[in-house]
PDB file of C-alpha atoms and ligand atoms in Angstrom:
ATOM      1  CA  MET A1401      18.970  -1.692  -4.426  1.00  0.00           C
ATOM      2  CA  LYS A1402      20.701   2.844  -4.944  1.00  0.00           C
ATOM      3  CA  LYS A1403      17.833   5.250  -5.151  1.00  0.00           C
ATOM      4  CA  GLY A1404      18.090   7.342  -7.763  1.00  0.00           C
ATOM      5  CA  LYS A1405      15.893  10.221  -7.824  1.00  0.00           C
ATOM      6  CA  LYS A1406      12.102  10.834  -5.991  1.00  0.00           C
ATOM      7  CA  LEU A1407       9.792  10.702  -9.231  1.00  0.00           C
ATOM      8  CA  TYR A1408       6.428  11.623  -6.733  1.00  0.00           C
ATOM      9  CA  GLU A1409       6.070  12.432  -3.763  1.00  0.00           C
ATOM     10  CA  GLY A1410       1.559  11.806  -1.976  1.00  0.00           C
ATOM     11  CA  LYS A1411       1.021  11.257   1.322  1.00  0.00           C
ATOM     12  CA  ALA A1412       1.759   8.252   2.370  1.00  0.00           C
ATOM     13  CA  LYS A1413       4.501   7.145   0.334  1.00  0.00           C
ATOM     14  CA  ILE A1414       7.416   8.766  -2.291  1.00  0.00           C
ATOM     15  CA  ILE A1415       8.282   6.792  -5.087  1.00  0.00           C
ATOM     16  CA  TYR A1416      11.999   7.254  -6.318  1.00  0.00           C
ATOM     17  CA  ALA A1417      13.339   5.737 -10.140  1.00  0.00           C
ATOM     18  CA  CYS A1418      16.432   2.730  -9.891  1.00  0.00           C
ATOM     19  CA  ALA A1419      18.046   1.647 -12.373  1.00  0.00           C
ATOM     20  CA  GLU A1420      16.136  -0.926 -13.822  1.00  0.00           C
ATOM     21  CA  LYS A1421      14.347  -0.712 -16.581  1.00  0.00           C
ATOM     22  CA  ASN A1422      10.494   0.596 -15.320  1.00  0.00           C
ATOM     23  CA  LEU A1423      10.694  -0.479 -12.385  1.00  0.00           C
ATOM     24  CA  VAL A1424      10.849   1.938  -9.517  1.00  0.00           C
ATOM     25  CA  ILE A1425      10.991   1.935  -5.261  1.00  0.00           C
ATOM     26  CA  GLN A1426       8.202   2.630  -3.478  1.00  0.00           C
ATOM     27  CA  HIS A1427       8.365   4.534  -0.270  1.00  0.00           C
ATOM     28  CA  PHE A1428       6.556   4.269   3.241  1.00  0.00           C
ATOM     29  CA  LYS A1429       6.003   6.825   4.999  1.00  0.00           C
ATOM     30  CA  ASP A1430       5.019   7.176   8.802  1.00  0.00           C
ATOM     31  CA  ASP A1431       3.124  10.144   7.721  1.00  0.00           C
ATOM     32  CA  ALA A1432      -1.150   9.827   8.918  1.00  0.00           C
ATOM     33  CA  THR A1433      -3.364  12.411   6.916  1.00  0.00           C
ATOM     34  CA  ALA A1434      -7.570  11.820   7.082  1.00  0.00           C
ATOM     35  CA  PHE A1435     -10.118  14.097   5.969  1.00  0.00           C
ATOM     36  CA  ASN A1436      -8.692  15.149   2.616  1.00  0.00           C
ATOM     37  CA  ASN A1437      -5.203  15.835   4.908  1.00  0.00           C
ATOM     38  CA  GLN A1438      -7.386  18.133   7.482  1.00  0.00           C
ATOM     39  CA  LYS A1439      -6.342  16.001   9.337  1.00  0.00           C
ATOM     40  CA  LYS A1440      -2.353  15.045   9.812  1.00  0.00           C
ATOM     41  CA  SER A1441       0.647  12.949  12.048  1.00  0.00           C
ATOM     42  CA  VAL A1442       3.189  11.489  12.936  1.00  0.00           C
ATOM     43  CA  ILE A1443       2.941   7.410  13.919  1.00  0.00           C
ATOM     44  CA  GLU A1444       5.944   5.861  14.638  1.00  0.00           C
ATOM     45  CA  GLY A1445       6.497   2.661  13.278  1.00  0.00           C
ATOM     46  CA  LYS A1446       3.064   2.967  10.104  1.00  0.00           C
ATOM     47  CA  GLY A1447       4.876   2.411   7.602  1.00  0.00           C
ATOM     48  CA  ILE A1448       6.789  -0.669   8.701  1.00  0.00           C
ATOM     49  CA  LEU A1449       3.833  -2.343   8.831  1.00  0.00           C
ATOM     50  CA  ASN A1450       1.979  -0.822   5.511  1.00  0.00           C
ATOM     51  CA  ASN A1451       5.194  -2.270   3.788  1.00  0.00           C
ATOM     52  CA  ARG A1452       5.151  -5.467   4.641  1.00  0.00           C
ATOM     53  CA  ILE A1453       1.597  -6.692   5.186  1.00  0.00           C
ATOM     54  CA  SER A1454       1.344  -4.717   1.349  1.00  0.00           C
ATOM     55  CA  GLU A1455       3.647  -6.624   0.779  1.00  0.00           C
ATOM     56  CA  HIS A1456       2.155 -10.234   2.261  1.00  0.00           C
ATOM     57  CA  ILE A1457      -1.878  -8.940   0.230  1.00  0.00           C
ATOM     58  CA  LEU A1458       0.177  -8.301  -2.743  1.00  0.00           C
ATOM     59  CA  THR A1459       2.197 -11.400  -3.159  1.00  0.00           C
ATOM     60  CA  CYS A1460      -1.232 -13.148  -2.384  1.00  0.00           C
ATOM     61  CA  LEU A1461      -3.020 -11.927  -5.213  1.00  0.00           C
ATOM     62  CA  SER A1462      -0.397 -12.605  -7.367  1.00  0.00           C
ATOM     63  CA  GLN A1463      -0.706 -16.681  -5.690  1.00  0.00           C
ATOM     64  CA  ALA A1464      -3.997 -16.312  -6.683  1.00  0.00           C
ATOM     65  CA  GLY A1465      -3.610 -14.914 -10.330  1.00  0.00           C
ATOM     66  CA  ILE A1466      -4.072 -10.757 -10.092  1.00  0.00           C
ATOM     67  CA  LYS A1467      -1.268  -9.413 -10.839  1.00  0.00           C
ATOM     68  CA  ASN A1468      -0.185  -5.630  -9.656  1.00  0.00           C
ATOM     69  CA  HIS A1469       2.742  -4.213  -9.683  1.00  0.00           C
ATOM     70  CA  LEU A1470       4.658  -5.555  -6.639  1.00  0.00           C
ATOM     71  CA  VAL A1471       7.903  -7.135  -7.699  1.00  0.00           C
ATOM     72  CA  LYS A1472       9.686  -7.314  -4.406  1.00  0.00           C
ATOM     73  CA  ARG A1473      10.397  -5.619  -0.764  1.00  0.00           C
ATOM     74  CA  ILE A1474      13.579  -4.712  -0.530  1.00  0.00           C
ATOM     75  CA  ASN A1475      13.964  -3.073   3.176  1.00  0.00           C
ATOM     76  CA  MET A1476      11.965  -2.774   5.861  1.00  0.00           C
ATOM     77  CA  ARG A1477       9.906   0.734   4.903  1.00  0.00           C
ATOM     78  CA  GLU A1478      11.072  -0.473   1.072  1.00  0.00           C
ATOM     79  CA  GLN A1479       9.213  -1.734  -1.652  1.00  0.00           C
ATOM     80  CA  LEU A1480      10.447  -3.101  -5.795  1.00  0.00           C
ATOM     81  CA  ILE A1481       7.697  -2.128  -7.897  1.00  0.00           C
ATOM     82  CA  LYS A1482       6.918  -2.155 -11.745  1.00  0.00           C
ATOM     83  CA  TYR A1483       6.298   1.378 -12.827  1.00  0.00           C
ATOM     84  CA  VAL A1484       2.565   2.241 -13.824  1.00  0.00           C
ATOM     85  CA  SER A1485       0.859   5.221 -14.373  1.00  0.00           C
ATOM     86  CA  ILE A1486      -1.674   5.396 -12.540  1.00  0.00           C
ATOM     87  CA  ILE A1487      -5.707   5.949 -13.349  1.00  0.00           C
ATOM     88  CA  PRO A1488      -6.935   8.600 -12.028  1.00  0.00           C
ATOM     89  CA  ILE A1489      -9.323   7.162  -9.523  1.00  0.00           C
ATOM     90  CA  GLU A1490     -10.372   5.524  -6.928  1.00  0.00           C
ATOM     91  CA  PHE A1491     -12.057   2.610  -6.756  1.00  0.00           C
ATOM     92  CA  ILE A1492     -13.746   2.105  -3.642  1.00  0.00           C
ATOM     93  CA  VAL A1493     -15.318  -2.286  -2.404  1.00  0.00           C
ATOM     94  CA  ARG A1494     -18.072  -2.088   0.130  1.00  0.00           C
ATOM     95  CA  ASN A1495     -18.460  -5.402   2.047  1.00  0.00           C
ATOM     96  CA  ILE A1496     -20.410  -3.276   5.008  1.00  0.00           C
ATOM     97  CA  ALA A1497     -21.927   0.826   4.735  1.00  0.00           C
ATOM     98  CA  THR A1498     -19.724   2.725   7.573  1.00  0.00           C
ATOM     99  CA  GLY A1499     -18.405   5.713   6.349  1.00  0.00           C
ATOM    100  CA  SER A1500     -18.420   8.282   3.262  1.00  0.00           C
ATOM    101  CA  LEU A1501     -21.511   5.466   2.406  1.00  0.00           C
ATOM    102  CA  THR A1502     -23.719   5.973   5.464  1.00  0.00           C
ATOM    103  CA  LYS A1503     -23.281   9.532   5.496  1.00  0.00           C
ATOM    104  CA  ARG A1504     -23.693  10.186   1.971  1.00  0.00           C
ATOM    105  CA  LEU A1505     -27.407   8.022   1.659  1.00  0.00           C
ATOM    106  CA  GLY A1506     -28.292   7.863   5.059  1.00  0.00           C
ATOM    107  CA  ILE A1507     -27.541   3.763   5.330  1.00  0.00           C
ATOM    108  CA  GLU A1508     -27.644   2.230   8.598  1.00  0.00           C
ATOM    109  CA  GLU A1509     -24.287   2.367  10.353  1.00  0.00           C
ATOM    110  CA  GLY A1510     -22.763  -1.000   9.991  1.00  0.00           C
ATOM    111  CA  THR A1511     -25.300  -1.939   7.344  1.00  0.00           C
ATOM    112  CA  VAL A1512     -24.464  -6.152   5.604  1.00  0.00           C
ATOM    113  CA  LEU A1513     -24.808  -5.673   2.711  1.00  0.00           C
ATOM    114  CA  ASP A1514     -26.262  -8.425  -0.093  1.00  0.00           C
ATOM    115  CA  ASN A1515     -23.489  -8.235  -2.737  1.00  0.00           C
ATOM    116  CA  PRO A1516     -20.175  -6.305  -2.969  1.00  0.00           C
ATOM    117  CA  LEU A1517     -20.616  -2.313  -3.610  1.00  0.00           C
ATOM    118  CA  ILE A1518     -18.204  -0.625  -6.243  1.00  0.00           C
ATOM    119  CA  GLU A1519     -18.136   3.096  -5.882  1.00  0.00           C
ATOM    120  CA  TYR A1520     -15.872   5.465  -7.955  1.00  0.00           C
ATOM    121  CA  CYS A1521     -14.130   8.798  -6.866  1.00  0.00           C
ATOM    122  CA  LEU A1522     -12.143  10.633  -8.815  1.00  0.00           C
ATOM    123  CA  LYS A1523      -8.391  10.688  -7.264  1.00  0.00           C
ATOM    124  CA  ASP A1524      -8.002  14.468  -6.372  1.00  0.00           C
ATOM    125  CA  ASP A1525      -7.887  15.973  -3.751  1.00  0.00           C
ATOM    126  CA  LYS A1526      -7.958  19.322  -4.069  1.00  0.00           C
ATOM    127  CA  LEU A1527     -12.522  18.240  -4.985  1.00  0.00           C
ATOM    128  CA  GLY A1528     -11.933  16.248  -2.130  1.00  0.00           C
ATOM    129  CA  ASP A1529     -11.995  12.943  -4.519  1.00  0.00           C
ATOM    130  CA  PRO A1530     -15.046  12.534  -5.974  1.00  0.00           C
ATOM    131  CA  LEU A1531     -17.600  10.481  -6.275  1.00  0.00           C
ATOM    132  CA  ILE A1532     -18.101   9.651  -9.619  1.00  0.00           C
ATOM    133  CA  SER A1533     -20.037   7.832 -12.376  1.00  0.00           C
ATOM    134  CA  LYS A1534     -18.952   5.131 -14.960  1.00  0.00           C
ATOM    135  CA  GLU A1535     -20.169   7.878 -17.503  1.00  0.00           C
ATOM    136  CA  HIS A1536     -18.320  10.436 -16.200  1.00  0.00           C
ATOM    137  CA  ILE A1537     -15.369   7.749 -16.717  1.00  0.00           C
ATOM    138  CA  LEU A1538     -15.976   7.408 -20.232  1.00  0.00           C
ATOM    139  CA  THR A1539     -16.572  10.646 -21.190  1.00  0.00           C
ATOM    140  CA  PHE A1540     -14.214  11.998 -20.029  1.00  0.00           C
ATOM    141  CA  LYS A1541     -12.203   9.349 -21.158  1.00  0.00           C
ATOM    142  CA  TRP A1542      -9.874   8.587 -17.556  1.00  0.00           C
ATOM    143  CA  ALA A1543     -10.064   4.917 -18.301  1.00  0.00           C
ATOM    144  CA  THR A1544     -11.814   2.377 -21.652  1.00  0.00           C
ATOM    145  CA  LYS A1545     -14.921   0.942 -21.319  1.00  0.00           C
ATOM    146  CA  LYS A1546     -12.628  -2.533 -21.966  1.00  0.00           C
ATOM    147  CA  GLU A1547     -10.341  -1.680 -18.646  1.00  0.00           C
ATOM    148  CA  ILE A1548     -13.178  -0.504 -16.789  1.00  0.00           C
ATOM    149  CA  GLU A1549     -14.879  -4.211 -17.107  1.00  0.00           C
ATOM    150  CA  LYS A1550     -11.522  -5.387 -16.844  1.00  0.00           C
ATOM    151  CA  ILE A1551     -10.510  -3.711 -13.940  1.00  0.00           C
ATOM    152  CA  ASP A1552     -14.366  -4.618 -12.187  1.00  0.00           C
ATOM    153  CA  LYS A1553     -14.222  -8.437 -12.983  1.00  0.00           C
ATOM    154  CA  GLN A1554     -10.353  -8.298 -10.217  1.00  0.00           C
ATOM    155  CA  LEU A1555     -12.443  -5.537  -7.416  1.00  0.00           C
ATOM    156  CA  ASN A1556     -14.292  -8.655  -7.080  1.00  0.00           C
ATOM    157  CA  ARG A1557     -12.199 -11.434  -7.057  1.00  0.00           C
ATOM    158  CA  ILE A1558      -9.920  -9.210  -5.163  1.00  0.00           C
ATOM    159  CA  ASN A1559     -12.896  -9.260  -2.497  1.00  0.00           C
ATOM    160  CA  ASP A1560     -13.787 -12.781  -3.096  1.00  0.00           C
ATOM    161  CA  PHE A1561      -9.584 -13.201  -2.062  1.00  0.00           C
ATOM    162  CA  LEU A1562      -9.789 -10.795   0.751  1.00  0.00           C
ATOM    163  CA  VAL A1563     -12.866 -11.441   2.503  1.00  0.00           C
ATOM    164  CA  GLY A1564     -11.139 -15.189   2.638  1.00  0.00           C
ATOM    165  CA  MET A1565      -8.310 -14.760   3.950  1.00  0.00           C
ATOM    166  CA  PHE A1566      -9.043 -11.753   6.581  1.00  0.00           C
ATOM    167  CA  ARG A1567     -11.601 -14.186   7.453  1.00  0.00           C
ATOM    168  CA  GLY A1568      -9.237 -17.012   8.227  1.00  0.00           C
ATOM    169  CA  VAL A1569      -7.668 -14.902  11.065  1.00  0.00           C
ATOM    170  CA  GLY A1570     -10.669 -12.997  12.736  1.00  0.00           C
ATOM    171  CA  ILE A1571     -11.346 -10.243  10.970  1.00  0.00           C
ATOM    172  CA  LYS A1572     -13.923  -8.975   9.134  1.00  0.00           C
ATOM    173  CA  LEU A1573     -13.003  -7.167   5.866  1.00  0.00           C
ATOM    174  CA  VAL A1574     -15.330  -3.554   5.670  1.00  0.00           C
ATOM    175  CA  ASP A1575     -14.289  -1.665   3.155  1.00  0.00           C
ATOM    176  CA  PHE A1576     -11.191  -0.967   1.266  1.00  0.00           C
ATOM    177  CA  LYS A1577      -9.538   1.131  -1.748  1.00  0.00           C
ATOM    178  CA  VAL A1578      -7.159  -0.007  -4.893  1.00  0.00           C
ATOM    179  CA  GLU A1579      -6.122   1.849  -7.567  1.00  0.00           C
ATOM    180  CA  PHE A1580      -5.482   0.387 -11.044  1.00  0.00           C
ATOM    181  CA  GLY A1581      -2.239   2.096 -12.881  1.00  0.00           C
ATOM    182  CA  ARG A1582      -1.065   1.471 -16.411  1.00  0.00           C
ATOM    183  CA  LEU A1583       2.446  -0.696 -16.975  1.00  0.00           C
ATOM    184  CA  LYS A1584       4.431   1.881 -18.776  1.00  0.00           C
ATOM    185  CA  ASN A1585       5.348  -0.118 -21.332  1.00  0.00           C
ATOM    186  CA  SER A1586       2.272  -2.232 -22.611  1.00  0.00           C
ATOM    187  CA  ASN A1587       0.196  -0.112 -20.738  1.00  0.00           C
ATOM    188  CA  GLU A1588      -1.407  -3.393 -19.667  1.00  0.00           C
ATOM    189  CA  VAL A1589      -3.515  -1.697 -16.961  1.00  0.00           C
ATOM    190  CA  ILE A1590      -2.342  -3.992 -13.467  1.00  0.00           C
ATOM    191  CA  LEU A1591      -3.668  -3.002  -9.454  1.00  0.00           C
ATOM    192  CA  ALA A1592      -0.723  -1.042  -8.030  1.00  0.00           C
ATOM    193  CA  ASP A1593      -0.090   1.254  -4.569  1.00  0.00           C
ATOM    194  CA  GLU A1594      -1.188  -0.726  -1.584  1.00  0.00           C
ATOM    195  CA  ILE A1595      -3.227  -2.918  -0.021  1.00  0.00           C
ATOM    196  CA  SER A1596      -3.082  -2.157   3.765  1.00  0.00           C
ATOM    197  CA  PRO A1597      -5.270  -0.882   6.720  1.00  0.00           C
ATOM    198  CA  ASP A1598      -4.397   2.485   6.057  1.00  0.00           C
ATOM    199  CA  THR A1599      -6.890   1.659   2.798  1.00  0.00           C
ATOM    200  CA  CYS A1600      -9.016  -1.226   3.834  1.00  0.00           C
ATOM    201  CA  ARG A1601     -11.276  -1.060   7.768  1.00  0.00           C
ATOM    202  CA  LEU A1602     -11.167  -4.101   9.103  1.00  0.00           C
ATOM    203  CA  TRP A1603     -13.099  -4.730  12.393  1.00  0.00           C
ATOM    204  CA  ASP A1604     -12.242  -7.749  14.315  1.00  0.00           C
ATOM    205  CA  MET A1605     -14.772 -10.462  14.242  1.00  0.00           C
ATOM    206  CA  ASN A1606     -15.919 -10.795  17.559  1.00  0.00           C
ATOM    207  CA  THR A1607     -15.464  -7.678  18.943  1.00  0.00           C
ATOM    208  CA  ASP A1608     -16.283  -5.545  15.859  1.00  0.00           C
ATOM    209  CA  LYS A1609     -13.091  -3.356  17.003  1.00  0.00           C
ATOM    210  CA  LYS A1610     -11.496  -1.297  14.876  1.00  0.00           C
ATOM    211  CA  LEU A1611      -7.932  -2.789  13.740  1.00  0.00           C
ATOM    212  CA  ASP A1612      -6.772   0.532  10.866  1.00  0.00           C
ATOM    213  CA  LYS A1613      -6.796   3.826  10.138  1.00  0.00           C
ATOM    214  CA  ASP A1614      -9.735   4.568  11.737  1.00  0.00           C
ATOM    215  CA  ARG A1615      -8.493   4.403  14.815  1.00  0.00           C
ATOM    216  CA  PHE A1616      -6.366   7.839  13.388  1.00  0.00           C
ATOM    217  CA  ARG A1617      -9.497   9.176  12.243  1.00  0.00           C
ATOM    218  CA  ASN A1618     -11.459   8.533  15.044  1.00  0.00           C
ATOM    219  CA  ASN A1619      -8.615   9.626  18.170  1.00  0.00           C
ATOM    220  CA  LEU A1620      -8.823   5.584  18.859  1.00  0.00           C
ATOM    221  CA  GLY A1621      -5.172   5.997  19.604  1.00  0.00           C
ATOM    222  CA  ASN A1622      -3.194   2.053  19.370  1.00  0.00           C
ATOM    223  CA  LEU A1623      -2.879   3.068  15.430  1.00  0.00           C
ATOM    224  CA  VAL A1624       0.157   0.900  15.638  1.00  0.00           C
ATOM    225  CA  GLU A1625      -0.523  -1.624  18.017  1.00  0.00           C
ATOM    226  CA  ALA A1626      -4.492  -3.118  15.728  1.00  0.00           C
ATOM    227  CA  TYR A1627      -2.154  -2.394  12.813  1.00  0.00           C
ATOM    228  CA  GLN A1628       0.520  -5.174  14.516  1.00  0.00           C
ATOM    229  CA  ASP A1629      -2.268  -7.360  15.390  1.00  0.00           C
ATOM    230  CA  VAL A1630      -2.805  -7.797  12.289  1.00  0.00           C
ATOM    231  CA  ALA A1631       0.223  -8.305  11.503  1.00  0.00           C
ATOM    232  CA  ARG A1632       0.648 -11.406  13.430  1.00  0.00           C
ATOM    233  CA  ARG A1633      -3.038 -12.368  13.733  1.00  0.00           C
ATOM    234  CA  LEU A1634      -1.768 -13.083   8.641  1.00  0.00           C
ATOM    235  CA  GLY A1635       1.531 -14.393  10.393  1.00  0.00           C
ATOM    236  CA  ILE A1636       3.704 -12.157   9.216  1.00  0.00           C
ATOM    237  CA  LEU A1637       5.035 -10.864  12.652  1.00  0.00           C
ATOM    238  CA  HIS A1638       5.820 -13.184  15.225  1.00  0.00           C
ATOM    239  CA  GLU A1639       4.865 -13.175  19.094  1.00  0.00           C
ATOM    240  CA  GLN A1640       8.200 -10.716  20.367  1.00  0.00           C
ATOM    241  CA  SER A1641       8.541  -8.686  17.374  1.00  0.00           C
ATOM    242  CA  ASN A1642       8.319  -4.671  17.876  1.00  0.00           C
ATOM    243  CA  ILE A1643       8.626  -2.365  15.435  1.00  0.00           C
ATOM    244  CA  ARG A1644       8.867   0.889  17.499  1.00  0.00           C
ATOM    245  CA  PRO A1645      12.746   1.298  18.324  1.00  0.00           C
ATOM    246  CA  ILE A1646      13.783   0.256  21.775  1.00  0.00           C
ATOM    247  CA  LYS A1647      13.860   3.386  24.348  1.00  0.00           C
ATOM    248  CA  PHE A1648      16.046   2.702  26.786  1.00  0.00           C
ATOM    249  CA  PRO A1649      15.718   4.328  29.824  1.00  0.00           C
ATOM    250  CA  ARG A1650      18.711   7.095  30.750  1.00  0.00           C
ATOM    251  CA  PRO A1651      20.974   5.516  33.656  1.00  0.00           C
ATOM    252  CA  LYS A1652      20.467   7.071  36.494  1.00  0.00           C
ATOM    253  CA  ALA A1653      23.228   9.127  37.697  1.00  0.00           C
ATOM    254  CA  VAL A1654      24.992   7.147  40.381  1.00  0.00           C
ATOM    255  CA  LYS A1655      26.599   9.041  42.751  1.00  0.00           C
ATOM    256  CA  LEU A1656      30.090   8.095  43.848  1.00  0.00           C
ATOM    257  CA  LYS A1657      31.655   6.879  46.910  1.00  0.00           C
ATOM    258  CA  LYS A1658      34.697   9.666  48.119  1.00  0.00           C
ATOM    259  CA  ASN A1659      37.935   7.132  48.754  1.00  0.00           C
ATOM    260  CA  LYS A1660      38.065   8.236  52.848  1.00  0.00           C
TER     261      LYS A1660
HETATM  262  N1  UDP B2574      -9.825   5.008   1.070  1.00  0.00           N
HETATM  263  C1  UDP B2574      -8.580   5.192   1.034  1.00  0.00           C
HETATM  264  N2  UDP B2574      -8.188   7.033   0.997  1.00  0.00           N
HETATM  265  C2  UDP B2574      -9.172   7.483   0.236  1.00  0.00           C
HETATM  266  C3  UDP B2574     -10.298   7.597   0.905  1.00  0.00           C
HETATM  267  C4  UDP B2574     -10.943   5.584   1.156  1.00  0.00           C
HETATM  268  O1  UDP B2574      -7.817   4.661   1.874  1.00  0.00           O
HETATM  269  O2  UDP B2574      -8.580   8.505  -0.203  1.00  0.00           O
HETATM  270  C5  UDP B2574     -10.637   3.042   1.952  1.00  0.00           C
HETATM  271  C6  UDP B2574     -10.615   4.164   3.043  1.00  0.00           C
HETATM  272  O3  UDP B2574     -10.029   3.383   4.691  1.00  0.00           O
HETATM  273  C7  UDP B2574     -12.140   2.702   3.548  1.00  0.00           C
HETATM  274  C8  UDP B2574     -12.448   2.374   2.055  1.00  0.00           C
HETATM  275  O4  UDP B2574     -10.938   3.525   0.089  1.00  0.00           O
HETATM  276  O5  UDP B2574     -11.789   1.888   3.622  1.00  0.00           O
HETATM  277  C9  UDP B2574     -14.278   3.685   2.270  1.00  0.00           C
HETATM  278  O6  UDP B2574     -13.392   4.743   2.732  1.00  0.00           O
HETATM  279  P1  UDP B2574     -14.985   6.058   2.626  1.00  0.00           P
HETATM  280  O7  UDP B2574     -15.144   6.966   1.070  1.00  0.00           O
HETATM  281  O8  UDP B2574     -15.873   5.373   3.433  1.00  0.00           O
HETATM  282  O9  UDP B2574     -14.021   6.669   3.648  1.00  0.00           O
HETATM  283  P2  UDP B2574     -13.863   8.170   4.437  1.00  0.00           P
HETATM  284  O10 UDP B2574     -14.535   9.112   3.813  1.00  0.00           O
HETATM  285  O11 UDP B2574     -14.828   8.013   5.236  1.00  0.00           O
HETATM  286  O12 UDP B2574     -12.856   8.461   4.744  1.00  0.00           O
END
């Protein structure tokens, strides 16, 4: 698939035009950012893993009847996706309290919530993605009442599906962020963006070991290894696979014996 011009570059992904009408190419970078872009790094192999994990999750969701933008993965770093205009809201679903929820409201870290909690944040880096209410969304016409009702229902279905899927491989789905967009031709709202350890909090069921971007946020190290662990448990990375390019040791200089 031939890539056209760059349409948009975000923190972790780039969107390119392509020859197919109403479709675009989504490219996963190795860049990692946190704390509203204040912390930045390049983590070799992260983009490849997120491409693969997100493809797997969106394919499963599609099979479960949750329509989304994925058409197909086309190579290690890229997917063909439906072209949508993204609704400028980050939709967060929480099952266990951590991160900004604990800081904002003083809720104890690790509190298991009786029901999934949905939060809305305005997608605006300059403002630090502030928390907003449904009333803000309607007042400023970021989405219609009907759209939000549909999205809320989908968020609960996505959460139910993902909690079950991760539980089956020994992982707790603590929280996650998703985005929705309107299809260019019909305005229909569908799930878009990505679902990966960059956008979810995933804790090992037995040890609470973090298997997500908090390893980068909190300087815990071994991020690629944790993402590989998630991919392996989901059955999409074979035991021997090594996402990082193999580094061969430099051959030692060999002294040739002079012929006497
Ligand atoms: N999240 C994300 N992108 C963002 C902000 C949050 O993917 O720009 C995800 C994050 O990985 C977590 C969930 O949304 O799974 C809830 O994040 P929280 O608000 O606690 O974020 P924090 O401010 O702690 O990074």
